[in-house]
Rosetta silent file (secondary structure, phi, psi, omega in degrees, C-alpha in Angstrom):
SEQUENCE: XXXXXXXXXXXXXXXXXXXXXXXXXXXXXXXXXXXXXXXXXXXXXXXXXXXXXXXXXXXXXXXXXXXXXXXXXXXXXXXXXXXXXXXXXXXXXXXXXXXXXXXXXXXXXXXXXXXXXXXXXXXXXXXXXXXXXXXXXXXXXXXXXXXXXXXXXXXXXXXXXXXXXXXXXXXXXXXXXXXXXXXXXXXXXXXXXXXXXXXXXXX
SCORE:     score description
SCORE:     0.000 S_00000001
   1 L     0.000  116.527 -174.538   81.081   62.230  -86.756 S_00000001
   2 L  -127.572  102.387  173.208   77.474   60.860  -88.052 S_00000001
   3 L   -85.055  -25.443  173.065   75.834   59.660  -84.661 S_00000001
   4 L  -160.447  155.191 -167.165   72.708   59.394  -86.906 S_00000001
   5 L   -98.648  -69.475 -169.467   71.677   59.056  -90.167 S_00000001
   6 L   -71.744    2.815  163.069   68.266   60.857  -89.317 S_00000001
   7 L   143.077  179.946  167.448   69.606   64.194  -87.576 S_00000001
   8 E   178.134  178.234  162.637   70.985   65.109  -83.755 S_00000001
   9 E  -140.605  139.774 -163.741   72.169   67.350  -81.876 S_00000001
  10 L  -140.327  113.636  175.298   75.206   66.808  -79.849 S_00000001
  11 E  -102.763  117.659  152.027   75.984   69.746  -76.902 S_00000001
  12 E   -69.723  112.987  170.854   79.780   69.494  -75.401 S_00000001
  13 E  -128.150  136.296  159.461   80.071   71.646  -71.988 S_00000001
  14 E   -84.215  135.032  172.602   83.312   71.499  -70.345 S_00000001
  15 L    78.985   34.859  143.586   84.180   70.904  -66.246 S_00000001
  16 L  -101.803  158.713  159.298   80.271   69.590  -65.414 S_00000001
  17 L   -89.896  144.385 -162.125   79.194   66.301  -64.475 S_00000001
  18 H   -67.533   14.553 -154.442   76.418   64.729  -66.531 S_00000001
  19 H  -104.296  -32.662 -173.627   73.586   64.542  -63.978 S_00000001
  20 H   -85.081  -22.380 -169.898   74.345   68.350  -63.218 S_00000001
  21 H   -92.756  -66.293 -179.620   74.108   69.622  -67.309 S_00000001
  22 H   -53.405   -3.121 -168.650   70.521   67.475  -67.478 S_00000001
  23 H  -101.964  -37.180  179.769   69.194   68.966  -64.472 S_00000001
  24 H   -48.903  -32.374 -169.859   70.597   72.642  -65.958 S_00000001
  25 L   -83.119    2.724 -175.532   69.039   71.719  -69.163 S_00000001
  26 L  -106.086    0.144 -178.991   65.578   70.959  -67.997 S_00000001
  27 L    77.938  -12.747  104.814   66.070   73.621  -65.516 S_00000001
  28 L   -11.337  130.181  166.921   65.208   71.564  -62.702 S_00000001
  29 L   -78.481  137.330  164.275   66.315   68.340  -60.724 S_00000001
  30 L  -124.749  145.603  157.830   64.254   65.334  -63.070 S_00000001
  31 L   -22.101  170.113  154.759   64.379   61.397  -62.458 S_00000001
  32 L  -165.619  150.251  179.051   67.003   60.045  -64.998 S_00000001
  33 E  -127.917  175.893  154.997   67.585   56.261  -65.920 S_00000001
  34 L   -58.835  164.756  116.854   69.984   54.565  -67.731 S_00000001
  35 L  -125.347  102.448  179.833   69.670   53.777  -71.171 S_00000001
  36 E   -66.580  161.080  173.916   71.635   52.604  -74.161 S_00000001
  37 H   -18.892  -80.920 -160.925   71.207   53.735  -77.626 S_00000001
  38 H   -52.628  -16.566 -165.880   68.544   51.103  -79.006 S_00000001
  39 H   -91.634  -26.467 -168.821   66.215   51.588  -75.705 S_00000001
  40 H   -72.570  -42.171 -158.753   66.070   55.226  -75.813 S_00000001
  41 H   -63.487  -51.549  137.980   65.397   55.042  -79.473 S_00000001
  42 H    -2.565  -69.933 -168.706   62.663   52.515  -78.757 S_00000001
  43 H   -77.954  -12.434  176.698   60.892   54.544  -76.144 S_00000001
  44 H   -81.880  -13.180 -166.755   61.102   57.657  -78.360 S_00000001
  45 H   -91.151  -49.310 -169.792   59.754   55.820  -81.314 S_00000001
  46 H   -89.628  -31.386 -170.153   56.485   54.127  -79.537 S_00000001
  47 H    85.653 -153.876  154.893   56.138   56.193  -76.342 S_00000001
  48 H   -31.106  -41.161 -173.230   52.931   55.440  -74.542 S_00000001
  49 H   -73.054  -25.422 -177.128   52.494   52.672  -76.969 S_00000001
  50 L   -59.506  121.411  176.093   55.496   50.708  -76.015 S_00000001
  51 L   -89.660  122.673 -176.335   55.706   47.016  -74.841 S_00000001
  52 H   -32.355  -31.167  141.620   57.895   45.555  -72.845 S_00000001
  53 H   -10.061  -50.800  175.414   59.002   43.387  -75.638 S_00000001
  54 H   -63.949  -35.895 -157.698   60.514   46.480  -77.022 S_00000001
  55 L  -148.852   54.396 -150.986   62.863   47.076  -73.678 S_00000001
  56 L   -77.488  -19.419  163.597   62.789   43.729  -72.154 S_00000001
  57 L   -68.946  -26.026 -146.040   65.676   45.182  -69.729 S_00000001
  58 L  -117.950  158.282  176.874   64.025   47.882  -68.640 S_00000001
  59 L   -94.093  109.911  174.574   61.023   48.332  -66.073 S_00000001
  60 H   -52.023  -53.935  167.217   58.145   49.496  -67.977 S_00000001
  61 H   -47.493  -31.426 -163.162   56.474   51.122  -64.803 S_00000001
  62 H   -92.703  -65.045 -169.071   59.677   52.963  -63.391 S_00000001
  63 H   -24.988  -70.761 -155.380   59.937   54.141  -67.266 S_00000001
  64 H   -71.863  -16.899  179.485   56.468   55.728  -67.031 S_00000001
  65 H   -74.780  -35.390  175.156   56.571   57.198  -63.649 S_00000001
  66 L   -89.698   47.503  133.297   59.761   59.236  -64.469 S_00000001
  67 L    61.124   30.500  146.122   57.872   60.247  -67.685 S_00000001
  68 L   -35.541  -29.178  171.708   59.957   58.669  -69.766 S_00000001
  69 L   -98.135  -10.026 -164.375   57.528   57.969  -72.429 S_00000001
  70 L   -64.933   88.372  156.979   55.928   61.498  -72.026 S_00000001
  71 L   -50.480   29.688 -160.214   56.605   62.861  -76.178 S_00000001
  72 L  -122.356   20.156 -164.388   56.160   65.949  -75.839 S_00000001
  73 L  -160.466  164.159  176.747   59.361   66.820  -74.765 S_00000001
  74 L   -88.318  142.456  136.371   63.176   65.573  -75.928 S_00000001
  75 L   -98.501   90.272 -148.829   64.911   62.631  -74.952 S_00000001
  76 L   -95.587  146.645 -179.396   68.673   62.965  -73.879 S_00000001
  77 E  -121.329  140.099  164.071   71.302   60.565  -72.852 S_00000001
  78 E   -99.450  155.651  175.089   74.474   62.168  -71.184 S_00000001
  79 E  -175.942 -172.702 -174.668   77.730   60.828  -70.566 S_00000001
  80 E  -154.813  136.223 -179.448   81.733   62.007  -70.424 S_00000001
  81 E  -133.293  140.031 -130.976   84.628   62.282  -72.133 S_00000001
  82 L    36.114 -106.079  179.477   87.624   63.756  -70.702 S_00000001
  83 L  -109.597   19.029 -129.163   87.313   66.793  -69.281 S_00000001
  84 E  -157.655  128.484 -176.865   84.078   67.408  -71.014 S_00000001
  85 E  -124.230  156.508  173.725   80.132   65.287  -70.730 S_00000001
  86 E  -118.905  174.150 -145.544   77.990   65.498  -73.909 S_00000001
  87 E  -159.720  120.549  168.786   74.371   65.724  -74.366 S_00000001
  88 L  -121.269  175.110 -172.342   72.854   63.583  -77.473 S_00000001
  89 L  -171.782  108.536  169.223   69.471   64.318  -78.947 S_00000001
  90 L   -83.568  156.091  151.502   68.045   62.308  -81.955 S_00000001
  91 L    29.201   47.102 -154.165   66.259   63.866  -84.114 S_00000001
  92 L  -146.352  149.678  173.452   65.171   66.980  -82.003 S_00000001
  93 L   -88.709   -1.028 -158.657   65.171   70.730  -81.888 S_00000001
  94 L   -97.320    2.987 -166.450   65.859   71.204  -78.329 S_00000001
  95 L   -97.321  -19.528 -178.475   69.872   71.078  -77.510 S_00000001
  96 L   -73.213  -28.119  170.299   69.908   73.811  -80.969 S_00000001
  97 L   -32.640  129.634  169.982   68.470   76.431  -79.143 S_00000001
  98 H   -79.343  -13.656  168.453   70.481   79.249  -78.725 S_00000001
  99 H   -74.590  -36.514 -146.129   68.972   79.902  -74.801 S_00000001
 100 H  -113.202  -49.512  165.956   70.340   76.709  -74.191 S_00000001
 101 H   -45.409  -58.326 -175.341   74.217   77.131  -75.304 S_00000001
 102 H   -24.468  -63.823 -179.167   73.844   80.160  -73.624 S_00000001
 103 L   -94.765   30.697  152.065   73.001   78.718  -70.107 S_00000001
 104 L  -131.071  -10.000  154.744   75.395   76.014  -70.237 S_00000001
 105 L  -103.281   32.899  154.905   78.494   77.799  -70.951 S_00000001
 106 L   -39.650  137.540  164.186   77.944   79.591  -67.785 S_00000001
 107 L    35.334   44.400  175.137   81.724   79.579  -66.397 S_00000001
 108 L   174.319 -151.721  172.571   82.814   77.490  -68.859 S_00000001
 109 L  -163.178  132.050  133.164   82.370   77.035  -72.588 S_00000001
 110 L    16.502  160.534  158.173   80.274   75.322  -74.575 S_00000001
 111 L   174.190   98.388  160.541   79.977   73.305  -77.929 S_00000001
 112 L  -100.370 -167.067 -161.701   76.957   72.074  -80.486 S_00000001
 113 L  -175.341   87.624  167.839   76.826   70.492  -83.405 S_00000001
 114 E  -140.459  162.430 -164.557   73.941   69.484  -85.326 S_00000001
 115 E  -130.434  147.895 -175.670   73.149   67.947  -88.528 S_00000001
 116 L   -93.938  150.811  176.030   68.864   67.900  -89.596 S_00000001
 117 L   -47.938  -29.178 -178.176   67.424   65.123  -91.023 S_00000001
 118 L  -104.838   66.298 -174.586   67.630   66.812  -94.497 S_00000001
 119 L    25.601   23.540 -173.547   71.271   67.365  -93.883 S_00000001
 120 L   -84.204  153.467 -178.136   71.510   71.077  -93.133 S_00000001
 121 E  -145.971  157.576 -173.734   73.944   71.264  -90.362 S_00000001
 122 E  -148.912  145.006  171.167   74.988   74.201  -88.008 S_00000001
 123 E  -130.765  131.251  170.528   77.998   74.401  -85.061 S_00000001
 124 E  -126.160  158.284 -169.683   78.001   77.119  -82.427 S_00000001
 125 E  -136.415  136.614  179.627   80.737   77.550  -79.687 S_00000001
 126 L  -149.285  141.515  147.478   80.083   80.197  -76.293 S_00000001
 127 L  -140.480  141.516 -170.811   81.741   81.020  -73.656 S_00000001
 128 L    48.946   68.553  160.965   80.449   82.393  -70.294 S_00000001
 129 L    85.241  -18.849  170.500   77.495   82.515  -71.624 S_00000001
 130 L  -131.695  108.504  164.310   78.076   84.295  -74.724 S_00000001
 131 L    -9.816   30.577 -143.000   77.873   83.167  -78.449 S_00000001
 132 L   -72.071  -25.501 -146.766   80.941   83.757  -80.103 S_00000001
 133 E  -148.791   91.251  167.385   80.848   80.986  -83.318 S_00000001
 134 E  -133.900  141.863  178.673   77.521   80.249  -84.714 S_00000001
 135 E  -174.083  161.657  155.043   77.556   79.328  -88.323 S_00000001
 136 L  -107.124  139.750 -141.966   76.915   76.678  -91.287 S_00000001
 137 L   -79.754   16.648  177.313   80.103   75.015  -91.863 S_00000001
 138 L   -74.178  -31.507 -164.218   78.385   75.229  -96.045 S_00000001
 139 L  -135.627   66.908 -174.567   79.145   79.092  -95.852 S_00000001
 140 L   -67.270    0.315 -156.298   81.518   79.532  -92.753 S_00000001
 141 L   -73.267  -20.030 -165.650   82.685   83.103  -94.167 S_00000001
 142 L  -100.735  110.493 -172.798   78.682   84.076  -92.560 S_00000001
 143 E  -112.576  131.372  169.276   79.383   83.630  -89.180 S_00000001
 144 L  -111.079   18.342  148.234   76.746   85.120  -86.305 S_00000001
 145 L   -63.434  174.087  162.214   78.570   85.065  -83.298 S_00000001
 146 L   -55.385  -42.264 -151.043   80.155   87.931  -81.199 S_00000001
 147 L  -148.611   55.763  178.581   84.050   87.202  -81.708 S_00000001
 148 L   -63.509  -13.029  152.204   83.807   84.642  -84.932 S_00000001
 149 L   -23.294  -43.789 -129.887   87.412   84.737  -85.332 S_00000001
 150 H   -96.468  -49.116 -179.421   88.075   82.867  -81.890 S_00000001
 151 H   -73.223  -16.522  179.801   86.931   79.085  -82.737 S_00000001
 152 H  -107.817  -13.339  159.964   88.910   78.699  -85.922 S_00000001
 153 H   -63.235  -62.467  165.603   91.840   80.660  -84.054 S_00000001
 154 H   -52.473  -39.493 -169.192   91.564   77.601  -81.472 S_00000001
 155 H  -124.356  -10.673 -175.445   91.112   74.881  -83.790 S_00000001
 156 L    70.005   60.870 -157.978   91.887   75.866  -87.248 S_00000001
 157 L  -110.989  -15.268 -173.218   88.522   74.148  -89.020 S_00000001
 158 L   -68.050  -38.901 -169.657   88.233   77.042  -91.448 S_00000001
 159 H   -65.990  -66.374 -177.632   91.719   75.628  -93.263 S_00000001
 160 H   -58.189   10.036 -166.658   90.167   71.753  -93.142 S_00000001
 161 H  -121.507  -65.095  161.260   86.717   72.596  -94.436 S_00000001
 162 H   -27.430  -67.564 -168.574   88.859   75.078  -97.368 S_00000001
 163 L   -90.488   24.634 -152.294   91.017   71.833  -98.132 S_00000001
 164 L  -119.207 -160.217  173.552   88.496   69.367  -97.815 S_00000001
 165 L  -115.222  134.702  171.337   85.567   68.591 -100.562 S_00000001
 166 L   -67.180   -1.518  161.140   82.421   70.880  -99.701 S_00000001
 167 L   -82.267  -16.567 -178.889   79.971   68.100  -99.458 S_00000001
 168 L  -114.454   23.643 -175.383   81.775   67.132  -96.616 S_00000001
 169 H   -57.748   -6.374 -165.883   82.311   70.495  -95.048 S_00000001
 170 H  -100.930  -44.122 -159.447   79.904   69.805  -91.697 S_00000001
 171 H   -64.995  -43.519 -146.137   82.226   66.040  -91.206 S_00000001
 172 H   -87.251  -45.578 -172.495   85.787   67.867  -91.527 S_00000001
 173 H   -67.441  -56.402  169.232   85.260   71.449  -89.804 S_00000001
 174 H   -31.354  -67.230 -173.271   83.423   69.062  -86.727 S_00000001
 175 H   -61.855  -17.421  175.098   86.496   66.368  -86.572 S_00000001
 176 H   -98.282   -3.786 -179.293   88.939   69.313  -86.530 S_00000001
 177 H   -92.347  -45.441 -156.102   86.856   71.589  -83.948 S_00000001
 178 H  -114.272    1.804  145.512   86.780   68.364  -81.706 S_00000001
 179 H   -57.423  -55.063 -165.138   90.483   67.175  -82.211 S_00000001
 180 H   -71.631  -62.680 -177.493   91.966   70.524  -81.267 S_00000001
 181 H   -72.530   -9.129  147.426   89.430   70.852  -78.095 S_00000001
 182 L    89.393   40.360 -177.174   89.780   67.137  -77.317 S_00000001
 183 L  -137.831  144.214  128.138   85.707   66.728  -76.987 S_00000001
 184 L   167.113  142.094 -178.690   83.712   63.928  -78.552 S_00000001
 185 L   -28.027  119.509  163.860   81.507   61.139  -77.503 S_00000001
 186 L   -52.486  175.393 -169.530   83.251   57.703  -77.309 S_00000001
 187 L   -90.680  -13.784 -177.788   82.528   55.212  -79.757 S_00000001
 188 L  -104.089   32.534  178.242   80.750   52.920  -77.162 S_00000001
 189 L   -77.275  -67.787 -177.116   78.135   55.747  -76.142 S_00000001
 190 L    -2.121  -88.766  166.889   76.117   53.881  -78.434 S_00000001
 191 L   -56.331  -20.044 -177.367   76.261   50.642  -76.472 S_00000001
 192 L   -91.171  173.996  170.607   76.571   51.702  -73.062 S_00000001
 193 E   -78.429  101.830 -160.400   74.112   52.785  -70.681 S_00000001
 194 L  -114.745  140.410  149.429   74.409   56.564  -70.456 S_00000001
 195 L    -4.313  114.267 -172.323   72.265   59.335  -68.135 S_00000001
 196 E  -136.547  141.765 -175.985   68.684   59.731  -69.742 S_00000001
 197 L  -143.181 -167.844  179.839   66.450   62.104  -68.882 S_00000001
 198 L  -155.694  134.229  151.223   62.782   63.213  -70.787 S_00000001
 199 L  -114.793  111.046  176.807   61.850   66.846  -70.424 S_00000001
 200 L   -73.336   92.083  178.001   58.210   66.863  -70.623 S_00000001
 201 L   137.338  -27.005 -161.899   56.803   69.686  -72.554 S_00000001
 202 L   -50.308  -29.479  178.938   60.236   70.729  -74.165 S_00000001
 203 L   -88.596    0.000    0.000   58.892   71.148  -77.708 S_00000001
């Protein structure tokens, strides 16, 4: 799964709705608009600076009053797939946080993923709250969760990243972690309009 060529971070929480996992992650209820891919990308790229040109869909005023343009903070679009809503994040530090897996596999469990612009990638898996699977899928043998057994016991990704080529060890342990648990982002999150939020301040 390469959702970007310049980094992400992509958080999976199972049994919330997406409106309820942005307001956990900003801690808060915040405004949220719609957005597809290219607009979010847009408003994260110019910001303040941005013309209406840029988002010719979108109401430049509404944008800035829900602080939509504010950079100081990540911007995430949400959406759902199964039983399960995602969380995207280009090219941002804030969905990698380990405080933030934490408090969203409250009652439930969890799921990141991210790959950095200079391709280091990391996956961590919790449940209730607790870490169990945190690791880079380059060296999975160093695992820093509580119970690292437990995520390759669900999905078997240790065997596909072992039988795979080791350049691709982040693609193959990922497509077999979210085959066996049934979670990743349709192919038209891109195009559609998903849940967007700003958290102002977040970095």
């Amino acid at each position: 799964m390469k959702l970007y060529g310049t980094g992400y971070c992509v958080l999976f929480v199972r049994g919330i709705e997406p409106a309820e996992l942005l307001a956990k992650l900003a801690g808060t209820q915040i405004q949220s608009i719609h957005l597809t891919r290219m607009e979010a990308e847009a408003i994260r790229a110019f910001g303040e600076e941005i013309d209406e040109e840029d988002i010719p869909d979108l109401d430049l005023e509404v944008l800035r009053s829900y602080g939509m343009l504010d950079n100081s903070g990540p911007l995430l679009r949400a959406g759902t797939q199964g039983g399960w809503s995602f969380v995207i994040e280009s090219e941002g530090p804030y969905l990698a946080k380990e405080e933030i897996l934490k408090a969203t596999s409250h009652g439930t469990v969890a799921l990141s993923a991210s790959l950095s612009e200079a391709m280091s990638a990391w996956i961590s898996y919790a449940e209730n709250g607790e870490i169990l699977s945190s690791f880079d899928p380059l060296f999975p043998e160093h695992d820093y969760g509580k119970n690292p057994s437990i995520l390759d016991e669900l999905t078997g990704y240790r065997q596909a990243i072992d039988s795979g080529d080791r350049s691709e060890a982040y693609e193959n342990a990922l497509r077999k972690i979210q085959q066996k648990m049934e979670c990743a982002p349709p192919q038209e999150a891109d195009a559609a309009r998903l849940l967007s939020v700003r958290i102002a301040g977040g970095y």
